Amino acid sequence: MTGQPLPTTLGQLLAELTFAPELRDVDPATPVRAVTLDSRRATAGTLFAALPGARAHGATFAGQAIAAGACAVLTDPAGLEHLPAQAPALVVPDVRAALGEVSACLLGQPAQALTTFGVTGTNGKTTTTFLLDHVLRSMGWRTGLIGTVENRVGDVALASTLTTPESPDLQGWLAQMRDAGVDMLSMEVSSHALALHRVDGVTFDVVGFTNLSQDHLDFHGDLEGYFATKADLFTPERARRGVVVVDDAWGRRLATEADIPVATLSTVGEDADWVVSEVAPSAVGSTFLLRHHDGRAVRTSVSLPGPFNVANAALALAMVLEGGADVRDLVAALGDGIDARVPGRMEVVATAPRVVVDFAHNAEALELALTALRATTPGRLIVVFGATGDRDAGKRPVMGRVAATHADVAVVTDDDPHGEDPAAVRREVLAGTTGIDDARATVHEVAPRQDAIARAVAMAGPEDTVLVAGRGHETIQEVAGVDLPLDDRVVARSAAARWHDDHAAAVATSPEHEEP
Ligand SMILES: CC(=O)N[C@H]1[C@@H](OP(=O)(O)OP(=O)(O)OC[C@H]2O[C@@H](n3ccc(=O)[nH]c3=O)[C@H](O)[C@@H]2O)O[C@H](CO)[C@@H](O)[C@@H]1O[C@H](C)C(=O)N[C@@H](C)C(=O)N[C@H](CCC(=O)O)C(=O)O
Ligand SMILES: Nc1ncnc2c1ncn2[C@@H]1O[C@H](COP(=O)(O)OP(=O)(O)OP(=O)(O)O)[C@@H](O)[C@H]1O
């Protein structure tokens, strides 16, 4: 809490805001308890934030909110035109730009009670926040987590719907964390969130940047716009200090353009404040050394395969250290290393044969995941994957080509077909696997996905690796508009258990095998 009582009337709320909305029919004594941007969630005393959406202006639902007890509507001039007569209104030029402050104010600025870590970048946000959370817990802190997979207060987790929640929900989570005695928050900050003001009302203690590559250009226009949105996190309104991975050109540019103090981090030999060296892959992950030019050093390991997970882990460690942790305390807390599990992110669900479930759902990520696993696979590399229906059809043959050139066996199956014919999507993926000079994979087409995973695991030898790519932690597959339960990790685990049962049975019945 800030020590100040929470505003309980519209008048008190207005007095605390740094901006002054234009008021229509507002009685300052009206009680206010909460804010929402969804009329379906309005109850007595809710301020309804009505903003323009892709489909409708929220103000068209104001009547519904008022009928449910909303005390007033926060809207823009366009919204005013849709409001019922005499509906009390607070009018601002841009509702989203006002919403974060209003939400934080109504809940007593909960972010100020927490040490906050925010991670942005095209890839690695979920993984890095989970690793941050793991490290902070190891150090004895009570933690909170917000991101794509789940939102968590202490040990209580709920599946999330957005990577970064809308500001009324975000501030609600932060207030729950404050009230539950959470010390440290690790949070993903998506580019959508920055563009849509979802994190207004939070000034992060430390922010981290993983990398930037082509994504979400439908929303941001071009890469330059996408970069500018991400860079907005590295400004004094949003963060106190940052750590930037400078392995790509966008990171190097961000490090020079950021308006806050930043420490740079390199895992590929770039000149940087924090440098990763002595990386040694193992069957489950990697060991590495993270060293600052001032002499601080951490030699540790991360239990997730792939060089990119060394980068994610090093970023998490550097953020904790830049946040003020003592390097000796950190080293003592890590013990044998960072033994973290991130749902559906290079998650090793079985060994001998090793079965890995990963979220890689585009060609670039698939190639990275296969390359990472190849380095630690003594036998064959088998991949099970598909492409999403109703989305970016251009990536389908490219994914097929990547699988054909980087795996020994490619099992083409369905991802989320959505409304599209699954067989037609598979055909486009398969088209990419043919006519390539450097193809190495034998290609199979197997559907549905459960069968493909089972086939791939059954054909593996103990030295092989099976990568089940594309769906990560997801538990619902949409086929022809119907939501079907499907968790790759559950299917892969039971296929691996069957493999071990079958092999144990084969050994037991072989003529050479004699009971002791
Ligand atoms: C494209 C986009 O960002 N859409 C967001 C937008 O929805 P919209 O424009 O479609 O809304 P709309 O249906 O036109 O409705 C307009 C307004 O009326 C309200 N409404 C609507 C119906 C009703 O009965 N009552 C009511 O009050 C809605 O809450 C909304 O405020 O406004 C909604 C809240 O007002 C957001 O929840 C919604 O995010 C949707 C769910 C979404 O999927 N966003 C994705 C793109 C997103 O944000 N993704 C990033 C991660 C990206 C990544 O890195 O992969 C994320 O952080 O999750
Ligand atoms: N630092 C990284 N660089 C490149 N690829 C990565 C990195 N970290 C993870 N990946 C790959 O990207 C996939 C998504 O990783 P993760 O979920 O951590 O990223 P994200 O930024 O949160 O993406 P999303 O919002 O799609 O979940 C992983 O399954 C892995 O294949």
GROMACS .gro file of C-alpha atoms in nm, residues 222-480:
model
  259
  222ASP     CA    1   0.688  -0.306  -3.990
  223LEU     CA    2   0.993  -0.424  -3.795
  224GLU     CA    3   1.088  -0.065  -3.717
  225GLY     CA    4   0.749  -0.007  -3.552
  226TYR     CA    5   0.774  -0.340  -3.368
  227PHE     CA    6   1.120  -0.243  -3.237
  228ALA     CA    7   1.002   0.105  -3.132
  229THR     CA    8   0.718  -0.052  -2.931
  230LYS     CA    9   0.955  -0.289  -2.750
  231ALA     CA   10   1.205  -0.006  -2.692
  232ASP     CA   11   0.931   0.188  -2.512
  233LEU     CA   12   0.981  -0.047  -2.217
  234PHE     CA   13   1.334   0.093  -2.180
  235THR     CA   14   1.220   0.445  -2.088
  236PRO     CA   15   1.207   0.607  -1.740
  237GLU     CA   16   0.823   0.600  -1.725
  238ARG     CA   17   0.831   0.222  -1.756
  239ALA     CA   18   1.153   0.100  -1.597
  240ARG     CA   19   1.444   0.196  -1.374
  241ARG     CA   20   1.717  -0.015  -1.534
  242GLY     CA   21   1.757  -0.287  -1.794
  243VAL     CA   22   1.959  -0.579  -1.922
  244VAL     CA   23   1.980  -0.617  -2.299
  245VAL     CA   24   2.100  -0.928  -2.482
  246VAL     CA   25   2.317  -0.787  -2.762
  247ASP     CA   26   2.349  -1.110  -2.961
  248ASP     CA   27   2.136  -0.959  -3.240
  249ALA     CA   28   2.155  -0.619  -3.410
  250TRP     CA   29   1.826  -0.506  -3.254
  251GLY     CA   30   1.964  -0.566  -2.905
  252ARG     CA   31   2.282  -0.372  -2.990
  253ARG     CA   32   2.068  -0.085  -3.116
  254LEU     CA   33   1.843  -0.092  -2.809
  255ALA     CA   34   2.146  -0.079  -2.580
  256THR     CA   35   2.261   0.247  -2.741
  257GLU     CA   36   1.916   0.405  -2.772
  258ALA     CA   37   1.763   0.313  -2.432
  259ASP     CA   38   1.673   0.607  -2.208
  260ILE     CA   39   1.750   0.417  -1.886
  261PRO     CA   40   2.076   0.269  -1.756
  262VAL     CA   41   2.128  -0.069  -1.927
  263ALA     CA   42   2.378  -0.347  -1.880
  264THR     CA   43   2.455  -0.546  -2.194
  265LEU     CA   44   2.481  -0.925  -2.210
  266SER     CA   45   2.639  -1.138  -2.481
  267THR     CA   46   2.642  -1.513  -2.526
  268VAL     CA   47   2.818  -1.507  -2.866
  269GLY     CA   48   3.137  -1.316  -2.793
  270GLU     CA   49   3.011  -0.959  -2.846
  271ASP     CA   50   3.173  -0.692  -2.627
  272ALA     CA   51   2.932  -0.657  -2.331
  273ASP     CA   52   2.905  -0.589  -1.957
  274TRP     CA   53   2.799  -0.948  -1.891
  275VAL     CA   54   2.958  -1.220  -2.103
  276VAL     CA   55   2.872  -1.589  -2.123
  277SER     CA   56   3.154  -1.833  -2.196
  278GLU     CA   57   3.259  -2.195  -2.142
  279VAL     CA   58   2.921  -2.327  -2.256
  280ALA     CA   59   2.914  -2.707  -2.242
  281PRO     CA   60   2.600  -2.890  -2.353
  282SER     CA   61   2.485  -3.197  -2.162
  283ALA     CA   62   2.201  -3.444  -2.224
  284VAL     CA   63   1.952  -3.230  -2.033
  285GLY     CA   64   2.088  -2.877  -2.060
  286SER     CA   65   2.414  -2.684  -2.046
  287THR     CA   66   2.674  -2.557  -1.804
  288PHE     CA   67   2.814  -2.207  -1.854
  289LEU     CA   68   3.004  -1.920  -1.696
  290LEU     CA   69   2.847  -1.572  -1.667
  291ARG     CA   70   3.100  -1.301  -1.589
  292HIS     CA   71   3.076  -0.923  -1.545
  293HIS     CA   72   3.374  -0.707  -1.640
  294ASP     CA   73   3.389  -0.595  -1.275
  295GLY     CA   74   3.484  -0.952  -1.178
  296ARG     CA   75   3.152  -1.090  -1.054
  297ALA     CA   76   3.105  -1.441  -1.188
  298VAL     CA   77   2.853  -1.725  -1.172
  299ARG     CA   78   2.941  -2.074  -1.294
  300THR     CA   79   2.621  -2.272  -1.317
  301SER     CA   80   2.396  -2.489  -1.534
  302VAL     CA   81   2.047  -2.475  -1.679
  303SER     CA   82   1.834  -2.785  -1.715
  304LEU     CA   83   1.680  -2.683  -2.051
  305PRO     CA   84   1.850  -2.790  -2.378
  306GLY     CA   85   1.983  -2.547  -2.635
  307PRO     CA   86   2.215  -2.246  -2.657
  308PHE     CA   87   1.912  -2.013  -2.654
  309ASN     CA   88   1.826  -2.141  -2.309
  310VAL     CA   89   2.175  -2.047  -2.193
  311ALA     CA   90   2.091  -1.696  -2.314
  312ASN     CA   91   1.756  -1.703  -2.132
  313ALA     CA   92   1.916  -1.828  -1.810
  314ALA     CA   93   2.202  -1.578  -1.829
  315LEU     CA   94   1.951  -1.297  -1.883
  316ALA     CA   95   1.753  -1.407  -1.578
  317LEU     CA   96   2.070  -1.418  -1.365
  318ALA     CA   97   2.196  -1.080  -1.488
  319MET     CA   98   1.855  -0.924  -1.417
  320VAL     CA   99   1.861  -1.055  -1.060
  321LEU     CA  100   2.215  -0.922  -1.012
  322GLU     CA  101   2.135  -0.585  -1.172
  323GLY     CA  102   1.835  -0.575  -0.938
  324GLY     CA  103   2.077  -0.559  -0.647
  325ALA     CA  104   2.131  -0.923  -0.543
  326ASP     CA  105   2.472  -1.010  -0.405
  327VAL     CA  106   2.657  -1.250  -0.633
  328ARG     CA  107   2.766  -1.468  -0.336
  329ASP     CA  108   2.405  -1.508  -0.219
  330LEU     CA  109   2.302  -1.596  -0.573
  331VAL     CA  110   2.576  -1.857  -0.618
  332ALA     CA  111   2.491  -2.013  -0.280
  333ALA     CA  112   2.120  -2.025  -0.367
  334LEU     CA  113   2.177  -2.188  -0.708
  335GLY     CA  114   2.356  -2.490  -0.562
  336ASP     CA  115   2.390  -2.746  -0.840
  337GLY     CA  116   2.238  -2.513  -1.099
  338ILE     CA  117   1.907  -2.389  -1.235
  339ASP     CA  118   1.697  -2.703  -1.235
  340ALA     CA  119   1.379  -2.548  -1.372
  341ARG     CA  120   1.095  -2.688  -1.577
  342VAL     CA  121   0.911  -2.454  -1.812
  343PRO     CA  122   0.579  -2.597  -1.933
  344GLY     CA  123   0.609  -2.688  -2.301
  345ARG     CA  124   0.937  -2.501  -2.356
  346MET     CA  125   1.211  -2.753  -2.445
  347GLU     CA  126   1.048  -2.966  -2.176
  348VAL     CA  127   1.216  -3.306  -2.149
  349VAL     CA  128   0.927  -3.542  -2.070
  350ALA     CA  129   1.118  -3.871  -2.104
  351THR     CA  130   1.473  -4.000  -2.141
  352ALA     CA  131   1.626  -4.292  -2.336
  353PRO     CA  132   1.471  -4.221  -2.579
  354ARG     CA  133   1.471  -3.853  -2.495
  355VAL     CA  134   1.132  -3.694  -2.575
  356VAL     CA  135   1.115  -3.315  -2.579
  357VAL     CA  136   0.800  -3.101  -2.609
  358ASP     CA  137   0.857  -2.749  -2.742
  359PHE     CA  138   0.647  -2.452  -2.848
  360ALA     CA  139   0.846  -2.387  -3.171
  361HIS     CA  140   0.566  -2.312  -3.417
  362ASN     CA  141   0.743  -2.136  -3.699
  363ALA     CA  142   1.030  -2.231  -3.929
  364GLU     CA  143   1.294  -2.027  -3.748
  365ALA     CA  144   1.208  -2.168  -3.404
  366LEU     CA  145   1.184  -2.522  -3.543
  367GLU     CA  146   1.532  -2.493  -3.693
  368LEU     CA  147   1.675  -2.358  -3.365
  369ALA     CA  148   1.514  -2.635  -3.162
  370LEU     CA  149   1.635  -2.910  -3.401
  371THR     CA  150   1.987  -2.768  -3.415
  372ALA     CA  151   2.000  -2.746  -3.036
  373LEU     CA  152   1.887  -3.107  -2.993
  374ARG     CA  153   2.110  -3.243  -3.269
  375ALA     CA  154   2.416  -3.137  -3.068
  376THR     CA  155   2.321  -3.369  -2.782
  377THR     CA  156   2.163  -3.660  -2.973
  378PRO     CA  157   2.390  -3.961  -3.026
  379GLY     CA  158   2.126  -4.141  -3.234
  380ARG     CA  159   1.859  -4.017  -3.474
  381LEU     CA  160   1.660  -3.695  -3.442
  382ILE     CA  161   1.288  -3.750  -3.500
  383VAL     CA  162   1.046  -3.458  -3.523
  384VAL     CA  163   0.666  -3.453  -3.499
  385PHE     CA  164   0.508  -3.130  -3.616
  386GLY     CA  165   0.236  -2.963  -3.822
  387ALA     CA  166   0.129  -2.611  -3.915
  388THR     CA  167  -0.166  -2.409  -3.794
  389GLY     CA  168  -0.473  -2.377  -4.012
  390ASP     CA  169  -0.629  -2.037  -4.091
  391ARG     CA  170  -0.293  -1.863  -4.025
  392ASP     CA  171   0.009  -1.762  -4.232
  393ALA     CA  172   0.000  -2.038  -4.498
  394GLY     CA  173   0.340  -1.922  -4.631
  395LYS     CA  174   0.524  -2.081  -4.340
  396ARG     CA  175   0.393  -2.435  -4.407
  397PRO     CA  176   0.635  -2.550  -4.682
  398VAL     CA  177   0.921  -2.368  -4.510
  399MET     CA  178   0.858  -2.568  -4.192
  400GLY     CA  179   0.847  -2.884  -4.404
  401ARG     CA  180   1.181  -2.796  -4.557
  402VAL     CA  181   1.341  -2.722  -4.220
  403ALA     CA  182   1.225  -3.059  -4.083
  404ALA     CA  183   1.345  -3.245  -4.393
  405THR     CA  184   1.691  -3.089  -4.379
  406HIS     CA  185   1.749  -3.093  -4.001
  407ALA     CA  186   1.584  -3.415  -3.879
  408ASP     CA  187   1.647  -3.782  -3.962
  409VAL     CA  188   1.276  -3.865  -3.946
  410ALA     CA  189   0.996  -3.612  -3.994
  411VAL     CA  190   0.642  -3.708  -3.891
  412VAL     CA  191   0.406  -3.453  -4.042
  413THR     CA  192   0.079  -3.421  -3.855
  414ASP     CA  193  -0.183  -3.163  -3.747
  415ASP     CA  194  -0.125  -2.861  -3.526
  416ASP     CA  195  -0.435  -2.647  -3.464
  417PRO     CA  196  -0.628  -2.686  -3.792
  418HIS     CA  197  -0.892  -2.435  -3.669
  419GLY     CA  198  -1.149  -2.416  -3.949
  420GLU     CA  199  -0.922  -2.549  -4.228
  421ASP     CA  200  -0.915  -2.901  -4.373
  422PRO     CA  201  -0.631  -3.070  -4.174
  423ALA     CA  202  -0.529  -3.287  -4.472
  424ALA     CA  203  -0.492  -2.979  -4.693
  425VAL     CA  204  -0.264  -2.812  -4.437
  426ARG     CA  205  -0.053  -3.129  -4.412
  427ARG     CA  206  -0.023  -3.143  -4.793
  428GLU     CA  207   0.128  -2.793  -4.795
  429VAL     CA  208   0.377  -2.886  -4.523
  430LEU     CA  209   0.465  -3.209  -4.708
  431ALA     CA  210   0.521  -3.014  -5.031
  432GLY     CA  211   0.813  -2.840  -4.858
  433THR     CA  212   0.982  -3.172  -4.775
  434THR     CA  213   1.029  -3.275  -5.139
  435GLY     CA  214   1.267  -3.174  -5.415
  436ILE     CA  215   1.543  -3.057  -5.179
  437ASP     CA  216   1.908  -3.143  -5.248
  438ASP     CA  217   2.021  -3.151  -4.885
  439ALA     CA  218   1.719  -3.341  -4.746
  440ARG     CA  219   1.816  -3.606  -4.493
  441ALA     CA  220   1.484  -3.704  -4.333
  442THR     CA  221   1.253  -3.994  -4.406
  443VAL     CA  222   0.909  -3.837  -4.410
  444HIS     CA  223   0.584  -3.985  -4.275
  445GLU     CA  224   0.234  -3.841  -4.268
  446VAL     CA  225   0.035  -3.948  -3.960
  447ALA     CA  226  -0.290  -3.806  -3.821
  448PRO     CA  227  -0.440  -3.745  -3.577
  449ARG     CA  228  -0.163  -3.589  -3.369
  450GLN     CA  229  -0.188  -3.839  -3.082
  451ASP     CA  230  -0.111  -4.121  -3.326
  452ALA     CA  231   0.178  -3.926  -3.478
  453ILE     CA  232   0.338  -3.876  -3.136
  454ALA     CA  233   0.285  -4.244  -3.049
  455ARG     CA  234   0.438  -4.358  -3.384
  456ALA     CA  235   0.739  -4.129  -3.348
  457VAL     CA  236   0.817  -4.249  -2.995
  458ALA     CA  237   0.759  -4.614  -3.087
  459MET     CA  238   1.008  -4.595  -3.374
  460ALA     CA  239   1.280  -4.432  -3.158
  461GLY     CA  240   1.585  -4.612  -3.027
  462PRO     CA  241   1.725  -4.541  -2.680
  463GLU     CA  242   1.989  -4.304  -2.820
  464ASP     CA  243   1.737  -4.109  -3.029
  465THR     CA  244   1.559  -3.782  -2.953
  466VAL     CA  245   1.195  -3.717  -3.042
  467LEU     CA  246   1.101  -3.349  -3.068
  468VAL     CA  247   0.727  -3.284  -3.047
  469ALA     CA  248   0.707  -2.929  -3.176
  470GLY     CA  249   0.448  -2.655  -3.205
  471ARG     CA  250   0.198  -2.670  -2.923
  472GLY     CA  251   0.405  -2.656  -2.604
  473HIS     CA  252   0.184  -2.617  -2.296
  474GLU     CA  253  -0.143  -2.595  -2.489
  475THR     CA  254  -0.418  -2.833  -2.387
  476ILE     CA  255  -0.690  -2.764  -2.644
  477GLN     CA  256  -0.673  -2.842  -3.017
  478GLU     CA  257  -0.931  -2.670  -3.235
  479VAL     CA  258  -1.046  -2.895  -3.519
  480ALA     CA  259  -1.328  -2.775  -3.746
   0.00000   0.00000   0.00000
